[in-house]
Tab-separated table of C-alpha atoms and ligand atoms in Angstrom:
chain	number	residue	atom	x	y	z
M	1	MET	CA	-29.920	3.354	-4.882
M	2	MET	CA	-27.210	4.987	-2.790
M	3	LEU	CA	-29.471	5.970	0.099
M	4	SER	CA	-33.024	4.903	0.844
M	5	LEU	CA	-35.153	5.900	3.802
M	6	ARG	CA	-38.173	3.649	4.254
M	7	ASN	CA	-40.932	4.665	6.667
M	8	VAL	CA	-38.419	6.421	8.872
M	9	SER	CA	-39.751	8.004	12.047
M	10	LYS	CA	-37.845	9.889	14.695
M	11	SER	CA	-38.982	11.658	17.834
M	12	TYR	CA	-37.227	13.255	20.769
M	13	ILE	CA	-38.403	13.204	24.353
M	14	THR	CA	-38.162	16.680	25.809
M	15	ALA	CA	-39.367	18.456	28.950
M	16	GLU	CA	-42.483	19.456	27.001
M	17	GLY	CA	-43.163	15.875	25.974
M	18	ARG	CA	-42.576	13.874	22.860
M	19	LEU	CA	-41.532	15.811	19.771
M	20	GLU	CA	-42.254	13.936	16.562
M	21	ILE	CA	-39.695	15.225	14.111
M	22	LEU	CA	-39.841	12.770	11.193
M	23	LYS	CA	-43.110	10.957	10.484
M	24	SER	CA	-42.780	7.854	8.360
M	25	ILE	CA	-40.554	9.396	5.728
M	26	ASP	CA	-39.594	7.817	2.420
M	27	PHE	CA	-36.682	9.209	0.472
M	28	ASP	CA	-34.346	7.927	-2.250
M	29	LEU	CA	-31.013	9.267	-3.385
M	30	ASP	CA	-29.383	7.746	-6.440
M	31	ALA	CA	-25.664	7.356	-7.143
M	32	GLY	CA	-24.437	10.436	-9.008
M	33	GLU	CA	-27.409	12.462	-7.811
M	34	SER	CA	-27.401	15.706	-5.814
M	35	VAL	CA	-30.405	16.739	-3.745
M	36	ALA	CA	-31.051	19.921	-1.786
M	37	LEU	CA	-32.877	19.478	1.513
M	38	THR	CA	-34.817	22.563	2.559
M	39	GLY	CA	-37.238	23.306	5.379
M	40	GLU	CA	-37.732	25.819	8.137
M	41	SER	CA	-35.484	25.889	11.166
M	42	GLY	CA	-36.367	23.024	13.506
M	43	SER	CA	-38.083	20.968	10.799
M	44	GLY	CA	-35.624	18.089	11.245
M	45	LYS	CA	-33.092	18.531	8.441
M	46	SER	CA	-30.060	17.922	10.655
M	47	THR	CA	-31.853	15.020	12.325
M	48	LEU	CA	-32.364	13.398	8.911
M	49	LEU	CA	-28.691	13.859	8.015
M	50	HIS	CA	-27.598	12.341	11.338
M	51	LEU	CA	-29.761	9.279	10.699
M	52	ALA	CA	-28.458	8.882	7.153
M	53	GLY	CA	-24.889	9.171	8.430
M	54	GLY	CA	-25.371	6.452	11.025
M	55	LEU	CA	-24.839	8.879	13.914
M	56	ASP	CA	-28.261	8.209	15.379
M	57	ASP	CA	-30.995	5.569	15.058
M	58	PRO	CA	-34.554	5.998	13.832
M	59	ASP	CA	-37.430	4.938	16.126
M	60	ALA	CA	-38.889	2.987	13.219
M	61	GLY	CA	-38.184	2.324	9.581
M	62	GLN	CA	-35.139	1.411	7.580
M	63	ILE	CA	-32.129	3.322	6.355
M	64	LEU	CA	-30.409	1.580	3.485
M	65	CYS	CA	-27.071	2.509	2.010
M	66	ALA	CA	-26.340	0.677	-1.234
M	67	GLY	CA	-28.982	-1.821	-0.112
M	68	ASP	CA	-27.576	-2.487	3.358
M	69	ASP	CA	-29.677	-1.664	6.409
M	70	ILE	CA	-27.540	0.579	8.616
M	71	ALA	CA	-29.634	-0.039	11.713
M	72	ALA	CA	-28.893	-3.752	11.445
M	73	LEU	CA	-25.132	-3.198	11.682
M	74	ASP	CA	-23.315	-3.832	14.955
M	75	ASP	CA	-21.059	-1.131	16.420
M	76	ARG	CA	-18.127	-2.236	14.347
M	77	GLY	CA	-20.141	-2.318	11.134
M	78	ARG	CA	-21.527	1.094	11.978
M	79	ALA	CA	-18.060	2.529	12.552
M	80	GLU	CA	-16.927	1.051	9.264
M	81	TYR	CA	-19.927	2.526	7.459
M	82	ARG	CA	-19.067	5.978	8.813
M	83	ARG	CA	-15.392	5.590	8.017
M	84	LEU	CA	-15.647	4.099	4.526
M	85	SER	CA	-18.894	5.226	2.967
M	86	VAL	CA	-20.023	8.512	4.464
M	87	GLY	CA	-18.613	11.998	4.260
M	88	LEU	CA	-20.081	14.545	6.640
M	89	VAL	CA	-19.742	18.284	6.639
M	90	PHE	CA	-21.653	19.811	9.511
M	91	GLN	CA	-22.082	23.344	10.756
M	92	GLN	CA	-19.505	22.726	13.445
M	93	PHE	CA	-16.386	21.957	11.469
M	94	ASN	CA	-14.852	19.533	13.979
M	95	LEU	CA	-11.346	20.127	12.723
M	96	ILE	CA	-8.699	18.578	14.918
M	97	PRO	CA	-7.068	21.491	16.789
M	98	SER	CA	-3.720	19.767	17.338
M	99	LEU	CA	-3.228	18.998	13.633
M	100	ASP	CA	-2.254	21.478	10.933
M	101	VAL	CA	-4.423	21.930	7.870
M	102	ALA	CA	-2.505	19.422	5.756
M	103	ALA	CA	-2.891	16.724	8.419
M	104	ASN	CA	-6.555	17.591	8.939
M	105	ILE	CA	-7.132	17.243	5.197
M	106	SER	CA	-5.631	13.754	5.011
M	107	PHE	CA	-7.023	12.501	8.327
M	108	HIS	CA	-10.222	10.823	7.100
M	109	ALA	CA	-8.639	9.686	3.842
M	110	LYS	CA	-6.012	7.836	5.868
M	111	LEU	CA	-8.656	6.265	8.111
M	112	ALA	CA	-10.504	5.139	4.989
M	113	ARG	CA	-7.197	3.949	3.442
M	114	ARG	CA	-7.753	6.230	0.481
M	115	HIS	CA	-4.957	8.720	1.143
M	116	ASP	CA	-3.841	10.132	-2.200
M	117	ARG	CA	-1.392	13.041	-2.234
M	118	GLU	CA	-2.084	14.102	-5.805
M	119	TRP	CA	-5.835	14.145	-5.178
M	120	GLU	CA	-5.331	16.217	-2.023
M	121	ARG	CA	-3.077	18.627	-3.893
M	122	GLN	CA	-5.790	19.209	-6.499
M	123	LEU	CA	-8.457	19.625	-3.853
M	124	VAL	CA	-6.619	22.194	-1.751
M	125	GLU	CA	-5.784	24.140	-4.871
M	126	ARG	CA	-9.381	24.185	-6.071
M	127	LEU	CA	-10.644	25.080	-2.609
M	128	GLY	CA	-8.114	27.914	-2.389
M	129	ILE	CA	-6.522	26.645	0.818
M	130	ASP	CA	-3.133	25.625	-0.573
M	131	MET	CA	-1.412	28.537	1.235
M	132	LEU	CA	-2.894	27.473	4.583
M	133	LEU	CA	-1.523	23.935	4.840
M	134	ALA	CA	0.923	24.677	7.680
M	135	ARG	CA	-1.587	26.582	9.805
M	136	TYR	CA	-3.645	25.252	12.696
M	137	PRO	CA	-7.462	25.495	12.818
M	138	GLU	CA	-7.402	28.287	15.429
M	139	GLN	CA	-5.380	30.387	12.984
M	140	LEU	CA	-8.104	30.244	10.332
M	141	SER	CA	-11.224	32.314	9.694
M	142	GLY	CA	-14.622	30.605	9.786
M	143	GLY	CA	-14.763	30.487	5.993
M	144	GLN	CA	-11.271	28.991	5.774
M	145	GLN	CA	-12.153	26.354	8.383
M	146	GLN	CA	-15.238	25.506	6.372
M	147	ARG	CA	-13.215	24.980	3.211
M	148	VAL	CA	-10.747	22.792	5.108
M	149	ALA	CA	-13.627	20.725	6.522
M	150	ILE	CA	-15.023	20.238	3.018
M	151	GLY	CA	-11.576	19.328	1.679
M	152	ARG	CA	-11.077	16.809	4.451
M	153	THR	CA	-14.373	15.133	3.603
M	154	LEU	CA	-13.783	15.090	-0.154
M	155	ALA	CA	-10.223	13.822	0.282
M	156	ALA	CA	-11.647	10.537	1.581
M	157	ARG	CA	-13.855	10.146	-1.536
M	158	PRO	CA	-17.074	9.281	0.284
M	159	LYS	CA	-19.832	7.453	-1.550
M	160	LEU	CA	-22.508	9.331	0.346
M	161	PHE	CA	-21.768	12.971	0.955
M	162	LEU	CA	-23.958	14.600	3.621
M	163	ALA	CA	-23.572	18.330	4.066
M	164	ASP	CA	-25.414	20.615	6.478
M	165	GLU	CA	-25.278	24.145	5.058
M	166	PRO	CA	-21.680	23.591	3.971
M	167	THR	CA	-21.287	27.018	2.418
M	168	GLY	CA	-23.114	28.940	5.142
M	169	ASN	CA	-19.992	30.776	6.312
M	170	LEU	CA	-18.721	31.652	2.863
M	171	ASP	CA	-19.351	34.728	0.776
M	172	GLU	CA	-21.479	34.154	-2.313
M	173	GLU	CA	-18.607	33.846	-4.774
M	174	THR	CA	-16.586	31.419	-2.626
M	175	GLY	CA	-19.725	29.478	-1.698
M	176	ASP	CA	-20.610	29.027	-5.362
M	177	ALA	CA	-17.086	27.888	-6.219
M	178	VAL	CA	-17.032	25.385	-3.351
M	179	LEU	CA	-20.453	24.023	-4.301
M	180	ASP	CA	-19.320	23.611	-7.908
M	181	ILE	CA	-16.378	21.524	-6.671
M	182	MET	CA	-18.659	19.410	-4.498
M	183	LEU	CA	-21.017	18.834	-7.407
M	184	SER	CA	-18.355	17.948	-9.940
M	185	LEU	CA	-16.760	15.521	-7.492
M	186	THR	CA	-20.118	13.962	-6.728
M	187	LYS	CA	-20.700	13.347	-10.431
M	188	THR	CA	-17.230	12.120	-11.344
M	189	ALA	CA	-16.964	9.823	-8.323
M	190	GLY	CA	-20.480	8.417	-8.795
M	191	ALA	CA	-21.160	9.550	-5.240
M	192	ALA	CA	-24.413	11.068	-4.020
M	193	LEU	CA	-24.866	14.426	-2.314
M	194	LEU	CA	-27.569	15.382	0.145
M	195	MET	CA	-27.164	19.006	1.154
M	196	VAL	CA	-29.138	21.148	3.549
M	197	THR	CA	-29.394	24.705	2.344
M	198	HIS	CA	-31.538	27.760	2.968
M	199	SER	CA	-30.597	29.241	-0.351
M	200	SER	CA	-32.930	28.560	-3.266
M	201	ARG	CA	-30.233	29.945	-5.532
M	202	LEU	CA	-27.793	27.222	-4.402
M	203	ALA	CA	-30.534	24.599	-4.363
M	204	ARG	CA	-31.168	25.208	-8.057
M	205	LYS	CA	-27.632	24.057	-8.854
M	206	LEU	CA	-28.491	20.575	-7.561
M	207	ASP	CA	-30.494	17.940	-9.443
M	208	ARG	CA	-33.614	18.370	-7.325
M	209	THR	CA	-34.938	19.829	-4.114
M	210	VAL	CA	-36.987	18.173	-1.392
M	211	HIS	CA	-38.763	20.048	1.358
M	212	LEU	CA	-39.200	18.910	4.947
M	213	HIS	CA	-42.362	20.179	6.607
M	214	ALA	CA	-44.441	18.917	9.532
M	215	GLY	CA	-42.456	15.698	9.666
M	216	LYS	CA	-42.972	14.844	6.008
M	217	ILE	CA	-40.890	15.179	2.854
M	218	THR	CA	-42.500	16.828	-0.130
N	301	LIG	P1	-33.199	21.629	11.568
N	301	LIG	O1	-31.846	21.107	11.246
N	301	LIG	O2	-34.180	21.478	10.450
N	301	LIG	O3	-33.162	23.047	12.055
N	301	LIG	P2	-33.101	19.705	13.741
N	301	LIG	O4	-33.079	18.378	13.090
N	301	LIG	O5	-31.811	20.221	14.259
N	301	LIG	O6	-33.817	20.765	12.773
N	301	LIG	O7	-34.097	19.678	14.970
N	301	LIG	C1	-35.476	19.351	14.813
N	301	LIG	C2	-36.183	19.536	16.153
N	301	LIG	O8	-35.740	18.552	17.065
N	301	LIG	C3	-35.919	20.871	16.821
N	301	LIG	O9	-37.101	21.279	17.454
N	301	LIG	C4	-34.848	20.550	17.827
N	301	LIG	O10	-34.922	21.432	18.921
N	301	LIG	C5	-35.200	19.140	18.230
N	301	LIG	N1	-34.017	18.346	18.619
N	301	LIG	C6	-32.945	18.091	17.850
N	301	LIG	N2	-32.072	17.285	18.473
N	301	LIG	C7	-32.623	17.011	19.685
N	301	LIG	C8	-32.224	16.208	20.814
N	301	LIG	N3	-31.089	15.520	20.805
N	301	LIG	N4	-33.059	16.179	21.879
N	301	LIG	C9	-34.235	16.840	21.879
N	301	LIG	N5	-34.668	17.597	20.848
N	301	LIG	C10	-33.880	17.688	19.771
N	302	LIG	MG1	-30.000	22.014	11.264
């Protein structure tokens, strides 16, 4: 199993008191599998992705990646997990403003020691950003930044690909094309994709859909 959540609970303390977001959730994601994560706004989809990516800790339960408990890792192990195993595409693109597109694309791949020029060339061509390589993030539209962010993540060949509405800023045609790339790469690399989406049309392209409601996955 690429990713397993076992009895995972997460709450936030807010001014209004304790908000229980995830209530003893179990979830499995297999290598090569793609799963759509749906649920109303505020249901905890991003929270779940943050936990799976090792960006935050659950209050209880275990998060296993390829059998290893992420919560049990020390800071160094955690950093290594994020660098080597996980690919994140979030709603904020977090491109590095001082680097051009080409350097942004290879940034994570270099950190993961998986920099591969030919692979990056194919990716930027398929994502339709090959003419933008010399530009800086501020010179790109939202949709272009999104494609660069996806390219940067895929360039590093993550085992676990976590995406929070990755095609939300793209028109339907571009969004479909980008999702097709993500899916084919997930399959060929034996990686696993967990993707938050509001679109049932996009969700149908993935292997299965899970729904987050009232702190539970159904
Ligand atoms: P979704 O992605 O499904 O819209 P989120 O996981 O972002 O939902 O948030 C779930 C709930 O937790 C929301 O009510 C949100 O306001 C709250 N929340 C998220 N992060 C925090 C935080 N760091 N502190 C307090 N509340 C938070
Ligand atoms: Mg969210």
